[in-house]
XYZ file of C-alpha atoms in Angstrom:
763
model
C 104.019 138.155 119.828
C 107.260 136.405 120.826
C 109.406 134.507 118.276
C 108.046 131.106 119.332
C 104.467 132.284 118.839
C 105.384 133.654 115.433
C 106.918 130.322 114.418
C 103.851 128.443 115.663
C 101.553 130.800 113.745
C 103.626 130.399 110.567
C 103.499 126.613 110.896
C 99.748 126.796 111.679
C 100.115 125.134 115.079
C 97.167 126.128 117.274
C 97.835 127.165 120.908
C 96.352 123.972 122.385
C 98.564 121.852 120.112
C 101.995 123.310 120.875
C 103.000 120.815 123.566
C 101.802 117.721 121.726
C 103.280 118.820 118.397
C 106.631 119.672 119.973
C 106.918 116.315 121.736
C 105.762 114.460 118.625
C 108.344 116.340 116.564
C 111.082 115.328 119.016
C 109.766 111.764 119.069
C 109.936 111.547 115.276
C 113.452 113.032 115.408
C 114.646 110.324 117.786
C 112.865 107.454 116.010
C 114.463 108.326 112.692
C 117.835 108.950 114.327
C 117.609 105.457 115.784
C 116.562 104.020 112.415
C 119.464 105.653 110.525
C 122.043 104.698 113.129
C 120.754 101.105 113.340
C 120.493 100.717 109.586
C 123.912 102.186 108.900
C 125.568 100.002 111.547
C 123.924 96.760 110.481
C 124.567 97.330 106.765
C 128.192 98.367 107.270
C 128.867 95.483 109.680
C 127.095 92.956 107.475
C 128.815 93.980 104.241
C 132.173 93.935 106.066
C 131.715 90.237 106.937
C 129.496 88.956 104.094
C 129.170 89.383 100.331
C 126.339 91.542 98.989
C 124.968 88.522 97.145
C 123.954 87.028 100.499
C 121.657 89.965 101.312
C 118.546 88.132 100.016
C 119.024 85.509 102.753
C 119.001 87.940 105.649
C 116.300 90.124 104.064
C 114.071 87.087 103.610
C 114.682 86.056 107.205
C 113.544 89.490 108.388
C 110.369 89.111 106.332
C 109.603 85.706 107.849
C 110.276 86.801 111.430
C 108.252 90.002 111.029
C 105.017 88.019 110.627
C 104.722 86.676 114.203
C 106.455 89.739 115.676
C 104.084 92.270 114.185
C 101.094 90.001 114.761
C 101.754 89.999 118.489
C 102.441 93.734 118.399
C 99.112 94.432 116.678
C 97.195 92.247 119.108
C 98.828 94.043 122.050
C 97.779 97.425 120.608
C 94.131 96.347 120.595
C 94.241 95.182 124.220
C 96.353 97.858 125.881
C 97.075 101.550 125.536
C 99.315 102.265 122.526
C 101.629 104.313 124.742
C 102.120 101.406 127.143
C 102.767 98.961 124.322
C 105.293 101.329 122.755
C 107.031 101.806 126.106
C 107.322 98.048 126.625
C 108.692 97.664 123.105
C 111.427 100.216 123.806
C 112.404 98.376 126.982
C 112.704 95.017 125.175
C 114.637 96.576 122.295
C 117.128 98.242 124.653
C 117.672 95.015 126.633
C 118.365 93.088 123.430
C 120.915 95.649 122.235
C 122.636 95.652 125.610
C 122.853 91.852 125.475
C 124.288 91.738 121.935
C 126.925 94.432 122.326
C 129.484 92.438 124.425
C 129.509 89.610 121.868
C 130.286 92.050 119.063
C 133.649 92.824 120.665
C 134.789 89.192 120.924
C 137.694 88.104 118.754
C 136.148 84.758 117.720
C 135.143 85.044 114.064
C 132.179 82.666 114.312
C 130.795 84.477 117.367
C 131.273 87.829 115.679
C 129.526 86.713 112.484
C 126.620 85.266 114.440
C 126.383 88.502 116.437
C 126.374 90.569 113.232
C 123.476 88.524 111.851
C 121.596 88.699 115.170
C 122.220 92.458 115.333
C 120.914 92.840 111.779
C 117.729 90.910 112.548
C 117.140 92.544 115.939
C 117.502 96.111 114.697
C 115.573 95.451 111.481
C 112.586 94.020 113.361
C 112.881 96.634 116.095
C 112.822 99.587 113.706
C 109.860 98.112 111.836
C 107.538 98.052 114.823
C 109.087 101.077 116.569
C 108.296 103.343 113.617
C 104.818 101.887 113.211
C 104.135 102.172 116.950
C 105.170 105.822 116.986
C 102.730 106.718 114.208
C 99.938 104.715 115.842
C 100.349 106.795 118.989
C 100.654 110.050 117.023
C 97.491 109.296 115.038
C 95.569 109.044 118.314
C 96.402 112.667 119.095
C 95.706 114.180 115.681
C 92.469 113.313 113.842
C 91.996 113.732 110.099
C 92.264 117.518 109.847
C 95.114 117.779 112.322
C 96.954 115.006 110.495
C 96.796 116.791 107.153
C 97.917 120.027 108.748
C 100.612 118.749 111.114
C 101.922 115.359 109.986
C 104.224 117.076 107.521
C 105.725 119.103 110.362
C 105.997 116.080 112.665
C 107.503 114.044 109.861
C 110.013 116.851 109.368
C 111.240 116.052 112.878
C 111.989 112.526 111.721
C 113.740 113.811 108.639
C 115.819 116.163 110.762
C 116.757 113.232 112.980
C 117.869 111.207 109.959
C 119.865 114.126 108.615
C 121.585 114.929 111.912
C 122.425 111.291 112.638
C 123.599 110.717 109.073
C 125.894 113.723 109.241
C 127.133 112.759 112.702
C 128.013 109.295 111.425
C 130.514 110.822 108.996
C 132.536 112.080 111.963
C 131.912 108.964 114.080
C 133.064 106.614 111.316
C 136.419 108.364 111.219
C 137.005 108.529 114.951
C 135.126 105.590 116.542
C 135.199 101.889 115.671
C 131.838 100.743 114.345
C 131.720 97.914 116.882
C 131.513 100.504 119.709
C 128.519 102.418 118.335
C 125.574 100.166 119.406
C 125.360 101.756 122.914
C 124.359 104.957 121.115
C 121.175 103.191 120.056
C 120.267 102.605 123.702
C 120.793 106.290 124.496
C 118.455 107.301 121.651
C 115.787 104.862 122.900
C 115.951 106.295 126.414
C 115.476 109.842 125.086
C 112.565 108.720 122.912
C 110.931 107.055 125.907
C 111.139 110.360 127.797
C 109.280 112.251 125.047
C 106.490 109.683 125.029
C 106.072 109.870 128.799
C 105.586 113.644 128.595
C 102.737 113.427 126.078
C 99.207 114.155 127.383
C 97.069 111.233 128.446
C 95.108 109.628 125.625
C 91.340 109.288 125.803
C 90.253 105.695 126.060
C 88.720 104.143 122.950
C 86.392 101.158 122.694
C 88.127 97.804 122.547
C 87.369 95.520 119.636
C 85.241 92.461 120.019
C 87.198 89.693 121.682
C 88.381 86.816 119.535
C 88.188 83.168 120.414
C 91.962 83.035 120.771
C 92.311 80.197 118.277
C 93.093 82.246 115.164
C 96.620 83.511 114.629
C 97.220 87.301 114.788
C 98.634 87.165 111.272
C 95.486 85.549 109.872
C 93.226 87.960 111.751
C 94.994 90.996 110.330
C 95.223 89.505 106.865
C 91.486 88.782 106.837
C 90.581 92.250 108.113
C 92.823 94.023 105.631
C 91.556 91.939 102.734
C 87.901 92.654 103.554
C 88.421 96.434 103.729
C 88.912 98.070 100.295
C 90.649 101.009 101.966
C 93.146 98.935 103.938
C 93.617 96.519 101.052
C 94.657 99.349 98.738
C 97.072 100.733 101.356
C 98.610 97.284 101.747
C 98.928 96.878 97.988
C 100.680 100.232 97.658
C 103.047 99.428 100.542
C 103.795 96.005 99.060
C 104.491 97.336 95.564
C 106.613 100.260 96.702
C 108.529 97.873 98.984
C 109.448 95.628 96.060
C 110.552 98.558 93.906
C 112.679 100.077 96.655
C 114.273 96.739 97.576
C 115.396 96.132 93.999
C 116.695 99.664 93.643
C 118.443 99.424 97.020
C 120.234 96.237 95.940
C 121.522 97.967 92.812
C 122.684 100.860 94.979
C 124.512 98.682 97.537
C 126.106 96.460 94.927
C 127.598 99.404 93.062
C 128.649 100.984 96.372
C 130.448 97.805 97.488
C 132.220 97.549 94.135
C 133.453 101.129 94.388
C 134.074 101.405 98.173
C 135.960 98.404 99.518
C 136.505 99.103 103.250
C 134.119 99.191 106.209
C 135.141 102.762 107.071
C 134.480 104.072 103.556
C 131.125 102.280 103.400
C 130.094 103.630 106.806
C 131.097 107.159 105.816
C 129.361 106.897 102.440
C 126.125 105.508 103.849
C 126.152 108.081 106.653
C 126.620 110.945 104.199
C 123.968 109.491 101.910
C 121.347 109.242 104.647
C 122.327 112.657 105.958
C 121.935 114.428 102.612
C 118.736 112.620 101.701
C 117.412 113.546 105.129
C 118.223 117.201 104.460
C 116.350 117.167 101.166
C 113.406 115.421 102.803
C 113.383 118.000 105.603
C 113.092 120.860 103.126
C 110.269 119.067 101.308
C 108.354 118.423 104.533
C 108.688 121.916 105.942
C 108.064 123.869 102.764
C 106.177 121.660 100.327
C 104.449 118.595 101.819
C 101.298 120.121 103.361
C 100.970 122.737 100.642
C 101.390 120.199 97.860
C 98.793 117.913 99.438
C 96.335 120.811 99.772
C 96.955 121.862 96.175
C 97.220 118.544 94.327
C 95.233 116.173 96.527
C 96.090 112.836 98.073
C 96.226 110.811 94.854
C 98.768 113.049 93.126
C 100.851 113.318 96.291
C 101.170 109.543 96.443
C 101.985 109.453 92.716
C 105.129 111.615 92.949
C 107.398 108.807 94.226
C 106.433 106.191 91.607
C 106.806 108.812 88.876
C 110.374 109.516 90.021
C 111.159 105.784 90.240
C 109.774 105.249 86.756
C 111.996 107.923 85.225
C 115.085 107.050 87.294
C 114.937 103.300 86.636
C 114.511 103.932 82.932
C 117.805 105.846 83.084
C 119.531 103.092 85.082
C 118.448 100.550 82.518
C 120.442 102.505 79.954
C 123.343 103.905 82.031
C 124.060 101.921 85.240
C 126.534 103.878 87.374
C 127.146 104.681 91.049
C 126.466 108.380 90.485
C 123.112 107.826 88.782
C 121.936 105.097 91.151
C 122.871 107.323 94.092
C 120.721 110.133 92.666
C 117.766 107.827 92.010
C 118.060 106.041 95.348
C 118.511 109.418 97.039
C 115.335 110.747 95.451
C 113.570 107.571 96.556
C 114.830 107.920 100.129
C 113.991 111.630 100.316
C 110.475 111.261 98.932
C 109.706 108.169 101.023
C 110.600 110.116 104.178
C 108.630 113.188 103.131
C 105.776 113.213 100.623
C 105.154 109.462 100.537
C 105.292 108.940 104.313
C 103.233 112.045 104.960
C 100.529 111.012 102.472
C 100.534 107.427 103.738
C 99.971 108.494 107.346
C 97.147 110.798 106.256
C 95.554 107.903 104.360
C 95.274 105.972 107.640
C 93.477 108.743 109.559
C 89.856 108.076 108.472
C 90.192 104.407 109.471
C 88.476 103.766 112.857
C 90.936 103.924 115.745
C 90.579 100.293 116.842
C 90.943 99.035 113.284
C 93.980 101.258 112.734
C 95.718 100.036 115.879
C 95.165 96.417 114.993
C 96.232 96.544 111.349
C 98.574 99.482 110.825
C 101.528 97.612 112.245
C 100.669 94.610 110.086
C 100.678 96.703 106.904
C 103.649 98.901 107.775
C 105.790 96.042 109.017
C 104.657 92.625 107.800
C 103.500 93.716 104.363
C 106.568 95.897 103.957
C 108.853 93.079 105.105
C 107.137 90.564 102.845
C 107.615 93.014 99.994
C 111.310 93.236 100.821
C 111.443 89.445 100.990
C 109.740 89.199 97.611
C 112.219 91.698 96.214
C 115.046 89.680 97.738
C 113.661 86.563 96.040
C 113.720 88.369 92.711
C 117.367 89.293 93.335
C 118.180 85.745 94.382
C 116.657 84.101 91.320
C 117.851 86.787 88.928
C 121.292 87.722 90.228
C 122.517 85.350 92.963
C 121.779 81.992 91.295
C 122.106 82.583 87.522
C 124.558 85.479 87.866
C 122.601 87.812 85.565
C 123.475 91.530 85.687
C 121.561 93.572 88.268
C 121.090 96.286 85.662
C 117.950 94.542 84.390
C 116.306 94.687 87.800
C 115.243 98.139 86.633
C 112.639 96.469 84.420
C 110.852 95.176 87.526
C 111.071 98.615 89.138
C 109.549 100.233 86.047
C 106.613 97.786 86.094
C 106.017 98.386 89.816
C 106.129 102.162 89.304
C 103.557 102.053 86.520
C 101.211 100.009 88.716
C 101.724 102.457 91.596
C 100.680 105.408 89.458
C 97.322 103.739 88.856
C 96.903 102.727 92.510
C 97.681 106.245 93.743
C 94.719 107.610 91.841
C 92.492 104.836 93.168
C 93.673 105.465 96.727
C 92.538 109.085 96.520
C 89.038 107.929 95.574
C 88.905 105.319 98.349
C 90.071 107.883 100.894
C 87.143 110.153 100.045
C 84.733 107.203 100.179
C 85.985 106.205 103.638
C 85.745 109.786 104.920
C 82.161 109.966 103.667
C 81.242 106.652 105.298
C 82.827 107.644 108.596
C 81.083 111.023 108.464
C 77.692 109.380 108.045
C 78.424 106.818 110.742
C 79.662 109.449 113.197
C 76.728 111.713 112.350
C 74.245 108.978 113.187
C 75.870 108.562 116.600
C 76.417 112.265 117.350
C 75.334 113.368 120.826
C 73.598 116.530 121.994
C 76.176 119.336 121.960
C 77.893 120.398 125.146
C 78.774 123.828 123.824
C 78.655 125.775 120.602
C 81.814 125.795 118.514
C 81.170 128.561 115.999
C 82.924 131.134 118.169
C 86.273 129.853 116.873
C 85.488 131.232 113.441
C 84.307 134.721 114.428
C 86.109 137.305 112.339
C 85.384 140.028 114.896
C 85.921 137.835 117.964
C 82.302 137.610 118.977
C 81.519 141.300 118.574
C 77.808 140.755 118.403
C 77.804 138.642 121.537
C 78.885 141.630 123.602
C 76.891 144.326 121.797
C 73.430 145.325 122.955
C 71.916 145.584 119.513
C 68.618 146.782 120.924
C 70.208 150.117 121.829
C 71.141 150.690 118.213
C 68.278 149.202 116.237
C 65.225 151.352 115.713
C 62.375 148.924 115.212
C 60.448 149.693 112.087
C 57.252 148.530 113.765
C 54.638 146.209 112.337
C 54.036 146.449 108.639
C 50.519 147.696 108.006
C 48.194 145.699 105.803
C 45.449 147.401 103.868
C 42.108 146.838 105.598
C 39.538 144.964 103.500
C 36.527 146.925 102.292
C 33.176 146.734 104.108
C 30.796 144.017 102.911
C 27.663 145.306 101.123
C 24.137 144.640 102.495
C 22.656 141.126 102.083
C 20.182 142.113 99.318
C 23.092 143.280 97.219
C 25.026 140.056 97.939
C 22.181 137.993 96.500
C 22.522 139.738 93.154
C 26.251 138.953 92.887
C 27.940 136.001 91.181
C 29.554 133.197 93.134
C 33.008 134.649 92.366
C 31.940 138.015 93.784
C 30.510 136.311 96.867
C 33.729 134.401 97.415
C 35.722 137.595 97.035
C 33.482 139.367 99.516
C 33.849 136.526 102.029
C 37.609 136.419 101.926
C 37.676 140.206 102.338
C 35.580 139.920 105.465
C 36.998 141.156 108.747
C 35.496 138.125 110.464
C 38.109 135.387 110.690
C 35.490 132.635 110.760
C 33.865 133.865 107.559
C 37.183 134.007 105.773
C 38.222 130.578 107.029
C 34.930 128.992 105.850
C 35.314 130.553 102.439
C 38.837 129.221 102.173
C 37.814 125.705 103.195
C 34.595 125.447 101.169
C 35.855 126.842 97.881
C 37.580 124.228 95.746
C 38.764 126.604 93.003
C 39.403 130.331 92.983
C 39.146 132.665 90.015
C 42.297 134.534 88.981
C 40.854 137.886 90.065
C 40.643 136.532 93.628
C 44.334 135.589 93.801
C 45.621 139.054 94.904
C 43.255 138.996 97.871
C 44.219 135.438 98.714
C 47.891 136.385 98.597
C 47.286 139.284 100.979
C 45.822 136.828 103.470
C 49.272 135.214 103.757
C 50.120 138.074 106.112
C 47.483 136.975 108.662
C 49.032 134.417 111.023
C 45.740 132.924 112.179
C 44.717 132.078 108.605
C 48.100 131.052 107.252
C 47.538 127.301 107.016
C 44.102 127.738 105.406
C 45.451 130.228 102.874
C 48.396 128.024 101.934
C 46.047 125.073 101.391
C 43.660 127.190 99.306
C 46.434 128.602 97.117
C 47.834 125.112 96.639
C 44.441 123.859 95.424
C 44.178 126.713 92.943
C 46.805 125.072 90.737
C 48.704 126.719 87.918
C 47.093 130.184 88.047
C 48.035 130.486 91.705
C 51.575 129.238 91.025
C 52.105 131.733 88.196
C 50.860 134.626 90.304
C 52.869 133.693 93.389
C 56.016 133.041 91.339
C 55.821 136.586 90.041
C 55.362 137.935 93.591
C 58.352 135.963 94.905
C 60.860 137.364 92.425
C 59.543 140.938 92.675
C 61.533 143.004 95.193
C 58.605 145.433 95.479
C 56.264 142.780 96.875
C 55.210 143.366 100.471
C 57.860 141.512 102.504
C 55.312 140.104 104.975
C 53.554 138.361 102.087
C 56.615 137.542 100.030
C 58.368 135.614 102.803
C 55.449 133.145 102.956
C 55.073 132.490 99.252
C 57.700 129.650 99.307
C 55.396 127.621 101.576
C 52.915 127.368 98.731
C 55.477 126.786 95.988
C 56.987 123.968 98.055
C 53.771 121.988 97.592
C 52.454 122.869 94.146
C 53.390 123.814 90.622
C 55.678 122.592 87.909
C 59.017 123.849 86.665
C 57.805 127.468 86.825
C 57.577 127.266 90.619
C 61.019 125.699 90.763
C 62.391 128.504 88.582
C 60.964 131.158 90.889
C 62.437 129.517 93.985
C 65.847 129.230 92.316
C 65.753 132.914 91.380
C 64.734 133.796 94.938
C 67.982 132.261 96.248
C 69.690 135.499 95.206
C 67.113 137.832 96.798
C 68.321 140.677 99.005
C 66.370 139.614 102.077
C 67.742 136.633 104.004
C 64.378 135.231 104.987
C 63.317 135.005 101.341
C 66.482 133.084 100.461
C 66.189 130.879 103.538
C 62.571 129.829 102.985
C 63.074 129.380 99.244
C 65.864 126.889 99.937
C 63.591 124.957 102.309
C 60.878 124.937 99.644
C 63.311 123.557 97.067
C 64.395 120.800 99.443
C 60.768 119.857 100.060
C 60.050 119.795 96.346
C 63.021 117.454 95.845
C 61.777 115.187 98.633
C 58.272 115.119 97.135
C 59.704 114.488 93.663
C 57.914 117.512 92.177
C 58.902 118.832 88.714
C 62.254 120.617 88.636
C 63.550 123.537 86.634
C 64.621 122.957 83.067
C 67.527 125.327 83.606
C 70.935 124.335 85.014
C 69.753 124.274 88.623
C 73.092 123.117 90.044
C 74.891 126.127 88.600
C 72.314 128.495 90.076
C 72.580 126.858 93.490
C 76.391 127.001 93.467
C 76.162 130.713 92.685
C 73.771 131.131 95.613
C 76.278 129.314 97.849
C 79.030 131.671 96.680
C 76.753 134.587 97.533
C 76.174 133.340 101.084
C 79.778 132.367 101.750
C 80.972 135.740 100.496
C 79.193 137.680 103.228
C 81.025 138.839 106.329
C 80.730 137.242 109.755
C 78.647 140.113 111.204
C 76.091 139.603 108.451
C 75.974 135.881 109.174
C 75.466 136.502 112.882
C 72.650 139.014 112.453
C 70.599 137.286 109.760
C 67.343 136.433 111.499
C 63.797 135.354 110.677
C 60.943 137.759 111.354
C 58.431 134.939 111.033
C 59.186 133.377 114.393
C 60.602 129.866 114.623
C 62.294 128.564 111.471
C 60.651 125.821 109.447
C 61.714 122.283 110.230
C 63.055 119.934 107.606
C 65.332 116.911 107.283
C 68.530 118.953 107.564
C 68.136 120.026 111.188
C 67.276 117.613 113.985
C 68.025 120.030 116.839
C 68.952 123.699 116.984
C 71.413 124.870 119.589
C 71.052 128.641 119.334
C 74.570 129.708 118.410
C 75.399 132.915 116.589
C 75.132 132.610 112.834
C 73.439 129.226 113.051
C 70.625 130.142 110.637
C 73.111 131.430 108.053
C 75.203 128.286 108.343
C 72.078 126.139 108.179
C 70.943 127.921 105.025
C 74.324 127.429 103.348
C 74.370 123.732 104.150
C 70.792 123.364 102.935
C 71.926 124.792 99.615
C 74.786 122.290 99.606
C 72.226 119.558 100.122
C 70.614 120.578 96.827
C 73.800 119.846 94.858
C 75.528 117.169 96.987
C 74.313 114.052 98.795
C 71.694 115.362 101.286
C 72.334 112.725 103.967
C 76.087 113.326 103.956
C 75.600 117.101 104.005
C 73.256 116.715 106.970
C 75.939 114.795 108.876
C 78.538 117.401 107.920
C 76.298 120.206 109.184
C 75.894 118.530 112.566
C 79.641 117.914 112.613
C 80.212 121.664 112.423
C 77.741 122.707 115.123
C 77.982 119.818 117.600
C 80.683 119.368 120.228
C 82.162 116.247 118.654
C 85.759 116.722 117.516
C 85.892 113.480 115.555
C 82.695 114.264 113.657
C 83.892 117.793 112.974
C 87.138 116.500 111.495
C 85.298 114.189 109.114
C 82.903 117.013 108.216
C 85.695 119.407 107.311
C 87.567 116.735 105.382
C 84.446 115.866 103.377
C 83.806 119.526 102.604
C 87.401 120.107 101.562
C 87.163 117.192 99.134
C 83.843 118.288 97.585
C 83.658 122.091 97.649
C 85.078 124.178 94.813
C 88.223 126.007 95.891
C 86.716 129.499 95.880
C 83.723 128.458 97.996
C 85.915 126.542 100.429
C 88.132 129.570 101.005
C 85.103 131.758 101.671
C 83.367 129.246 103.930
C 86.363 128.209 106.033
C 86.435 131.362 108.241
C 82.902 130.593 109.408
C 83.532 127.020 110.535
C 86.785 127.417 112.469
C 89.384 125.439 110.493
C 91.621 128.392 109.731
C 94.826 129.841 111.144
C 94.922 133.216 112.870
C 96.902 134.680 109.976
C 94.386 133.524 107.374
C 91.564 134.680 109.618
C 92.859 138.238 109.606
C 93.418 138.105 105.844
C 89.804 137.083 105.319
C 88.308 140.080 107.126
C 86.253 142.449 105.038
C 86.362 146.209 105.364
C 83.909 147.857 107.745
C 82.257 149.753 104.907
C 81.543 146.462 103.116
C 80.135 144.913 106.293
C 77.849 147.855 107.045
C 76.639 147.998 103.431
C 75.867 144.287 103.472
C 73.997 144.560 106.760
C 71.775 147.232 105.250
C 71.051 145.705 101.857
C 70.414 142.143 103.036
C 67.839 143.073 105.621
C 69.934 141.481 108.337
C 69.220 144.595 110.398
C 66.452 147.149 110.415
C 68.835 150.098 110.095
C 67.822 152.420 107.334
C 69.120 155.963 107.590
C 72.605 157.452 107.416
C 72.789 158.140 111.158
C 72.156 154.520 112.088
C 74.569 153.324 109.429
C 77.346 155.486 110.854
C 76.565 154.396 114.422
C 76.910 150.747 113.461
C 80.116 151.427 111.569
C 81.644 153.241 114.566
C 80.860 150.402 116.990
C 82.291 147.806 114.625
C 85.423 149.906 114.250
C 85.877 150.243 118.013
C 85.360 146.538 118.577
C 87.810 145.601 115.834
C 90.421 147.876 117.434
C 89.941 146.122 120.796
C 90.369 142.689 119.220
C 93.560 143.693 117.417
């Protein structure tokens, strides 16, 4: 393995993702480099010509202008390819910068001031929609699972770009006049355009329903966002965090202007600030972001930033100083670029693609700009007009932070709800699979696909059933009781005689039950026997329940007992089926789970014990088995029973084991959602699979999720190797579970040797 492959494996970048991830990383690097350079230049130039107290005017203007700008941008994204829209945006942005630059070098003060304001507005609006457009395009390439796994890495590219540009600005501010730096922005845009052109072609997505053209883009987006609880909560979080950051940023810039008087010192200070905060954010994204999200969840990840703002602003309220405000604003900048941005982009991923394209720019740009404008209004009416100290702006930040802590928790709940809804919707529209996908999770790389098991397995042959005794002569039959006659009939070797006895007898005595149970082994009489045992009521249920949990019961009979218990009996039958979920033989566990599902559907009495706990333990038992065991677990009773979980079987390795595990999940989770998740795993629908895995990650206990993940493919190569069990464990499990018919030491050793050889080939 070469160094690049090792790095990709460490970062959990799959082979088919390397190109897209690399280009997205570079794209994020250049976008953030552009943002830092543009922001540093406009702030340094503006503060060199205007007082900091005038910032609310220009910030408010940006907020007002962002409404029509982003509205048009969002409408364009719904009509054309996001890549084309982003490319056109870069062209317009570069032309505008090229047009403004000559005016910046004029000696006329009025022209220069007007150019500074125009430059501020142009770059502020440009960076708003450029950043949003980049993430819209990136989200098209990486669905939910890929986003959670890779957005931290891609975001790290942006952080690296901010850090490099911030550090570079320290040198540039000392050697190059700030008025000559705008052409650098055009160079960065050209490089960013090149990375976007090299990305793979996006699959086309359905266009939204056409509008009548009379409503304004702003009103369309506002209405859509307001009607969606998920989008509304995102917008509320963005709005609140925008206000808090704007107020904190004003405190930061005011103290910086008071302490650093010249343009050069301000440019150097801001460049160093953005460089260092970028470095901290880079470390967080590379080492902590994805891991923290996986450990703490989405709600807690979003809550980190408001918690820091709450503590920092409380300190600023007591001790306002440049050093402290720099630390607090630095923490804000670092976390916004890392944990907050990463979590926010993940929050968008379950939103349908068309809806995301149309409204993401509105939320990221318009809502954020309006929040900045609202924050600027607070500054204007608190500081600019009455001249009150900016120190008390921290009170507003504290209030916003407290509200954000509550909303972060709520956002985590809404995210799960949206994932569940999208999973059900995608499951309803899932198509027939093109190919099986379980091969990706094979721990032994498809060993049992290449093995000819028939050369190793010694069939045990049909299990013999004791022949019924000969019927006595007719004159002796006449002297017998009706119970004895019934018993004699069901012991008859004539199938017709037995079938008539089963149909015509409404109740069976307890002494007849053993003979009735033995008839479960006769295929031709199975339906009649099941119906007869069901009619027999409680005595039959008690007898069959005892047979089901007894490992010494003839397997041919035992495997068919759940068919009866699925239709009759009270809590005792439910208890027996729950106990059978831990049986050694797979077919017993499999058919008992089906029987439990049928009892739940028929609303039959349930166990008085803690059934959920027992089912979760059964799930742990299944998920803890090795991949070879999963692949070889079969049914000796022919075709599996049909139920609501499976609409179509596709014949992949380990499908019955996976089906059984998901059926158990359906007993403790929402059955309809579990059904959609099951089809998401086995069908060739990447979008559905992503929603399935995300739903399972949100609902499964950690230990079960870790055991189940190797079977369903969402696992890195490194973790896959770590999850392998020893060959001795695999062979032992194959023997004890009845997944194979091996029995003696010689066959056990033969299987172990073949597994060992195959594992050596794969390594």
